[in-house]
Tab-separated table of C-alpha atoms and ligand atoms in Angstrom:
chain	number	residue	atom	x	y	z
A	24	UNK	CA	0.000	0.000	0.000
A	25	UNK	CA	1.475	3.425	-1.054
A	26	UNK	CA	2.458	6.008	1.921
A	27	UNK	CA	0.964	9.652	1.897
A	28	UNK	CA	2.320	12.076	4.078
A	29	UNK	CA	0.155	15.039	4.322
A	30	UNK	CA	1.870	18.832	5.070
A	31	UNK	CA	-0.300	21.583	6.330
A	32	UNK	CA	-0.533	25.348	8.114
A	33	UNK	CA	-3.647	25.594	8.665
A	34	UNK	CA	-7.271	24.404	9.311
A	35	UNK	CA	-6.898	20.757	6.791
A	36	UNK	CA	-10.291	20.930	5.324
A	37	UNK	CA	-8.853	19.684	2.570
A	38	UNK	CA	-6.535	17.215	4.954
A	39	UNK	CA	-9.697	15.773	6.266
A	40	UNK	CA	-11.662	15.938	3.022
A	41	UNK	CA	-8.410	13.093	2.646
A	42	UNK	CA	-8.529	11.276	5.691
A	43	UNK	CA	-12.673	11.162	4.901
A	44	UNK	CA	-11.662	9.573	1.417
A	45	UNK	CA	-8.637	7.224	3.029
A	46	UNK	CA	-11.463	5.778	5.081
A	47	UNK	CA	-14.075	5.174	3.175
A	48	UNK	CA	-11.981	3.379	0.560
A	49	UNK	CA	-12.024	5.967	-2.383
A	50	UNK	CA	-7.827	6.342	-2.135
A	51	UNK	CA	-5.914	3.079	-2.030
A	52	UNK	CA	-3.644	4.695	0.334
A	53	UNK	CA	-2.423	5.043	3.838
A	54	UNK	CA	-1.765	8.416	5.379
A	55	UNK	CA	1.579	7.734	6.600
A	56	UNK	CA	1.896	11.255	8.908
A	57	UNK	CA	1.277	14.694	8.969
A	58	UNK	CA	3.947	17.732	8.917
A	59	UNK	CA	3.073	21.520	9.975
A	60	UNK	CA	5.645	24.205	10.430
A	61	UNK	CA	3.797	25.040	13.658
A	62	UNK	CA	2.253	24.106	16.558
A	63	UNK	CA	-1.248	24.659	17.622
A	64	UNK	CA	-3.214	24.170	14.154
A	65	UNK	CA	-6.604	22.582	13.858
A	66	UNK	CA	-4.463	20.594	10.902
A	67	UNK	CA	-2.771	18.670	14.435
A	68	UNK	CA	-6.231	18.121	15.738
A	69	UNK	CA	-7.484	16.381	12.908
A	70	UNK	CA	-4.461	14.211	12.877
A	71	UNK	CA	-4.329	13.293	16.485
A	72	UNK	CA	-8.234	12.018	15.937
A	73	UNK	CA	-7.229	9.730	13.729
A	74	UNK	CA	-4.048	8.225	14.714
A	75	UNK	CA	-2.425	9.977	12.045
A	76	UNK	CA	1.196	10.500	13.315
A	77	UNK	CA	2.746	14.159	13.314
A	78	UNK	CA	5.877	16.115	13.158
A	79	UNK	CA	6.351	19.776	13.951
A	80	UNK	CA	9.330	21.367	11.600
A	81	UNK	CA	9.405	24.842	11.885
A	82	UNK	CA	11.999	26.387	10.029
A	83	UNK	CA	13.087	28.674	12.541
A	84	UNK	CA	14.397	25.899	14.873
A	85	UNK	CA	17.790	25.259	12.329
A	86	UNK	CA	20.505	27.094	11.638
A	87	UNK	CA	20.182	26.676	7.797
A	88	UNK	CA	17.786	26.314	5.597
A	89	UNK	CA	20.354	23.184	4.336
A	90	UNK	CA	19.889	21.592	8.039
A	91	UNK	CA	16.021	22.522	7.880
A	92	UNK	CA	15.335	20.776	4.504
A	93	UNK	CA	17.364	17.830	5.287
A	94	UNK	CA	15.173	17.368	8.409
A	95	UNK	CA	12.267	17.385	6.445
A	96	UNK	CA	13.485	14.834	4.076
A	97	UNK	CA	14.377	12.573	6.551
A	98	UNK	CA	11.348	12.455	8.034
A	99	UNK	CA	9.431	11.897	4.542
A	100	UNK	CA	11.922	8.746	3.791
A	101	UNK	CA	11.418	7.842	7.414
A	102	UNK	CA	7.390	7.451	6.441
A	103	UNK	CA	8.688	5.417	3.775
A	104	UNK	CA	6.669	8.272	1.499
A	105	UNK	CA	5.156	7.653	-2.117
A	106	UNK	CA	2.985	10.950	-2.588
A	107	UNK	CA	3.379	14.302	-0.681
A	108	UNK	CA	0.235	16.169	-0.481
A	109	UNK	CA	0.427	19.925	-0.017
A	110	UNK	CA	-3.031	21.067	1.892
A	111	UNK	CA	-2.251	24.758	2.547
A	112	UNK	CA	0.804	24.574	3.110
A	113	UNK	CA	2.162	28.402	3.264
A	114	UNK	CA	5.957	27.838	3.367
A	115	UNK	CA	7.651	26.897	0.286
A	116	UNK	CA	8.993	23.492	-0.544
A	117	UNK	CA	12.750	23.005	-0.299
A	118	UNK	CA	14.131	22.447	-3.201
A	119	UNK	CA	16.286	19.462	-1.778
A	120	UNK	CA	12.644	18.315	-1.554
A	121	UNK	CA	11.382	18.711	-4.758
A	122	UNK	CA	14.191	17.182	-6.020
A	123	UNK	CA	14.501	14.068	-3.789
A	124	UNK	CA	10.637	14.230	-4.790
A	125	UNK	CA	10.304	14.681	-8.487
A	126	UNK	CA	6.486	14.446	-9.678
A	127	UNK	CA	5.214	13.137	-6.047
A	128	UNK	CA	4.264	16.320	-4.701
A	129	UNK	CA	0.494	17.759	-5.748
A	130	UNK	CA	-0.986	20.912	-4.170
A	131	UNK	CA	-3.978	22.127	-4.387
A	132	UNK	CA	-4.829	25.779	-5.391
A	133	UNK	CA	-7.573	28.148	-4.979
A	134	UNK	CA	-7.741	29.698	-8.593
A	135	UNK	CA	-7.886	28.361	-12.108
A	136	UNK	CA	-3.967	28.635	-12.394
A	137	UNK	CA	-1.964	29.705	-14.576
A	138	UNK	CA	-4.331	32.649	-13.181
A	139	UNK	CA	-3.765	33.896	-9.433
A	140	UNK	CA	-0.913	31.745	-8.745
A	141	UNK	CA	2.475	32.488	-7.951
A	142	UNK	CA	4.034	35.064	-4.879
A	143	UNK	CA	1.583	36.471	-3.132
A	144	UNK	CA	-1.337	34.857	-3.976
A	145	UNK	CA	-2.745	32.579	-1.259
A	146	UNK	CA	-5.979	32.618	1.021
A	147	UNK	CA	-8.145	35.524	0.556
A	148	UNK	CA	-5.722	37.711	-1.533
A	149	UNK	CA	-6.952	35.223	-4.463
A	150	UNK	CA	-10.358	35.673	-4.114
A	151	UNK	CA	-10.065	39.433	-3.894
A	152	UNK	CA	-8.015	39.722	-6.625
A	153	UNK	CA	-10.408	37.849	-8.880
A	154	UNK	CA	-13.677	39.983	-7.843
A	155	UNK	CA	-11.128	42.753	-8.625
A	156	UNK	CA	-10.614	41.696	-12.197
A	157	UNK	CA	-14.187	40.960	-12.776
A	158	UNK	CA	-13.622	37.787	-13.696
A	159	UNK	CA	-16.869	35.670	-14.199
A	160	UNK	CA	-15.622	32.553	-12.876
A	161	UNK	CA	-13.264	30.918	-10.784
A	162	UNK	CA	-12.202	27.154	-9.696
A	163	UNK	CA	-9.595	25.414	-7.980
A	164	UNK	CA	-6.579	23.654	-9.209
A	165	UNK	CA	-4.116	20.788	-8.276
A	166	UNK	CA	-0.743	20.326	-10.194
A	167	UNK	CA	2.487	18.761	-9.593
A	168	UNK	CA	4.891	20.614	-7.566
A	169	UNK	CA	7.868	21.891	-9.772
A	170	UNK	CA	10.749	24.396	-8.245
A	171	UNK	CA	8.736	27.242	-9.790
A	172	UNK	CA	6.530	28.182	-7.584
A	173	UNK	CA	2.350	27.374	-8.639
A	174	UNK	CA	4.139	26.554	-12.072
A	175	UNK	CA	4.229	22.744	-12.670
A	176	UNK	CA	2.016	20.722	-14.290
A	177	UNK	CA	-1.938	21.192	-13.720
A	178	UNK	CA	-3.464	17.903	-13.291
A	179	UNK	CA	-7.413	19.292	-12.846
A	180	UNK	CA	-9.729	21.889	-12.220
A	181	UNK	CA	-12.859	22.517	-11.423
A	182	UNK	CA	-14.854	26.134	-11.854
A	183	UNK	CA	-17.640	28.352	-10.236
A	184	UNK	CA	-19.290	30.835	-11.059
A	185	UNK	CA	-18.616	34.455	-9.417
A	186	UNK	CA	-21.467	36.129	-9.160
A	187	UNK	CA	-22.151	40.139	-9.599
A	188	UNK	CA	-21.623	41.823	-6.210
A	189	UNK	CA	-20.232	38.446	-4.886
A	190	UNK	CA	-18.196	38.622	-1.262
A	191	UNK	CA	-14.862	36.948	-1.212
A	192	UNK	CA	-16.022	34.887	1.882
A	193	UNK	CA	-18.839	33.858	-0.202
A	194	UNK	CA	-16.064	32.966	-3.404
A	195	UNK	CA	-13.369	31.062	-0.918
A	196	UNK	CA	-16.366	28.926	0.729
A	197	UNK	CA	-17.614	28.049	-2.888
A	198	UNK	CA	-14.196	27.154	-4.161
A	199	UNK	CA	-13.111	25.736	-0.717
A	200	UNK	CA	-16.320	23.365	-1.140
A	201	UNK	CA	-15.312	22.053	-4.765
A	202	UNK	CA	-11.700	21.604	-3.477
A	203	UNK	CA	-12.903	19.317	-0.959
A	204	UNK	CA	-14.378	16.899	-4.115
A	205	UNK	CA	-11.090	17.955	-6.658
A	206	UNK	CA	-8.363	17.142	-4.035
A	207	UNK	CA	-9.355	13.344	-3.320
A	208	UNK	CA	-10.202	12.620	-6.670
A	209	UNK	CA	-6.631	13.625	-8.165
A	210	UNK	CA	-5.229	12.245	-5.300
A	211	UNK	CA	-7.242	8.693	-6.010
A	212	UNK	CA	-6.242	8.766	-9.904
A	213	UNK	CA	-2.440	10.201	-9.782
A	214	UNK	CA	-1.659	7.139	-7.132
A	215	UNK	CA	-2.443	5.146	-9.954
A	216	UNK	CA	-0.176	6.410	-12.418
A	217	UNK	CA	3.120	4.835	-10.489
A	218	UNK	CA	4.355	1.813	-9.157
A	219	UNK	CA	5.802	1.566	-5.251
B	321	LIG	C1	-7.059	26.037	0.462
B	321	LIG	O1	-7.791	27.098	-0.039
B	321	LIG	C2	-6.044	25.590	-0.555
B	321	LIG	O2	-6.437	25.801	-1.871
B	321	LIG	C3	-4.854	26.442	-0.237
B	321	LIG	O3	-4.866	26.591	1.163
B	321	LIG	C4	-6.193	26.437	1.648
B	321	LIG	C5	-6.156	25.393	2.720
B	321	LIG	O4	-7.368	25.262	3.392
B	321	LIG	N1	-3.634	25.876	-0.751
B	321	LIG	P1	-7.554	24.122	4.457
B	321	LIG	O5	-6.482	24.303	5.527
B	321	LIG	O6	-7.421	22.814	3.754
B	321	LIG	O7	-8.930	24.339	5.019
């Protein structure tokens, strides 16, 4: 069975929309652990629930970033990892990472990238800036992680509709809602497209 290891920041609605998928058998998978750069996150929670094992790496706690990223990889090849799912995630990957990880790292975006991605553009700055273009739709994304940052390959979408005089609260909950479907789904398919 093929070893996920799940890194978040945050809330993991999208971690649990995972977990919820692990469990009921829709991803031939087992989450192998959890990483988040700090303490305290509702990401931890969710974890700890399920007997998902964690690990805190906070950059901050190394004297390089060379010592920080090697930490991290240890731990991944300690979990015996296959995939590495990003679930807002808001520090970027090493690049010792990416490398040691080519094509087994997916994230999961709030925008119909190439549009809205890159520095800058994460939680609600996305959804402002599309109400700002007057865009009339919007979606979610998730794509292989490549060193250029929101760059590498998109693997699917799926839109909404923004509506006139729409909230950004209002946009991020509908996208957040279709991410919830997207993220599993990839996840499910791109498992089977290599062998342990
Ligand atoms: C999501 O909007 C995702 O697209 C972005 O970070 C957010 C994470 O939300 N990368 P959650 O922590 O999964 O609720």
């Amino acid at each position: 069975m093929k070893n996920i290891v799940v890194l978040a920041s945050g809330s993991g609605s999208n971690f649990q929309s995972i977990i919820d998928s692990v469990e009921a058998g829709k991803i031939n998978a087992r989450i192998a652990g959890l990483i988040s750069n700090k303490p305290g996150i509702k990401a931890l929670d969710r974890a700890t629930k399920h007997n998902i094992p964690c690990s805190i790496i906070s950059e901050k706690e190394y004297s390089t970033h060379l010592e920080f990223s090697k930490t991290l990889l240890r731990q991944l090849d300690n979990w015996d990892t296959d995939l590495i799912i990003l679930a807002g995630y808001l520090r970027k990957i090493p690049t010792l990472v990416i490398q040691n990880y080519k094509n087994r790292i997916l994230n999961i975006h709030p925008s119909l990238l190439p549009k809205y991605g890159g520095k800058g553009f994460y939680g609600m700055n996305v959804h402002n800036a599309v109400l700002e273009s007057g865009d009339t739709e919007s979606g979610c994304s998730v794509h292989i992680v490549s060193e250029e940052y929101d760059k590498g390959p998109i693997l699917d979408q799926i839109k909404v509709p923004v509506y006139k005089n729409d909230a950004p609260e209002k946009l991020a909950k509908r996208v957040l809602e279709q991410e919830h479907i997207l993220y599993p789904r990839v996840i499910s398919k791109y498992l089977t497209t290599f062998s342990k």
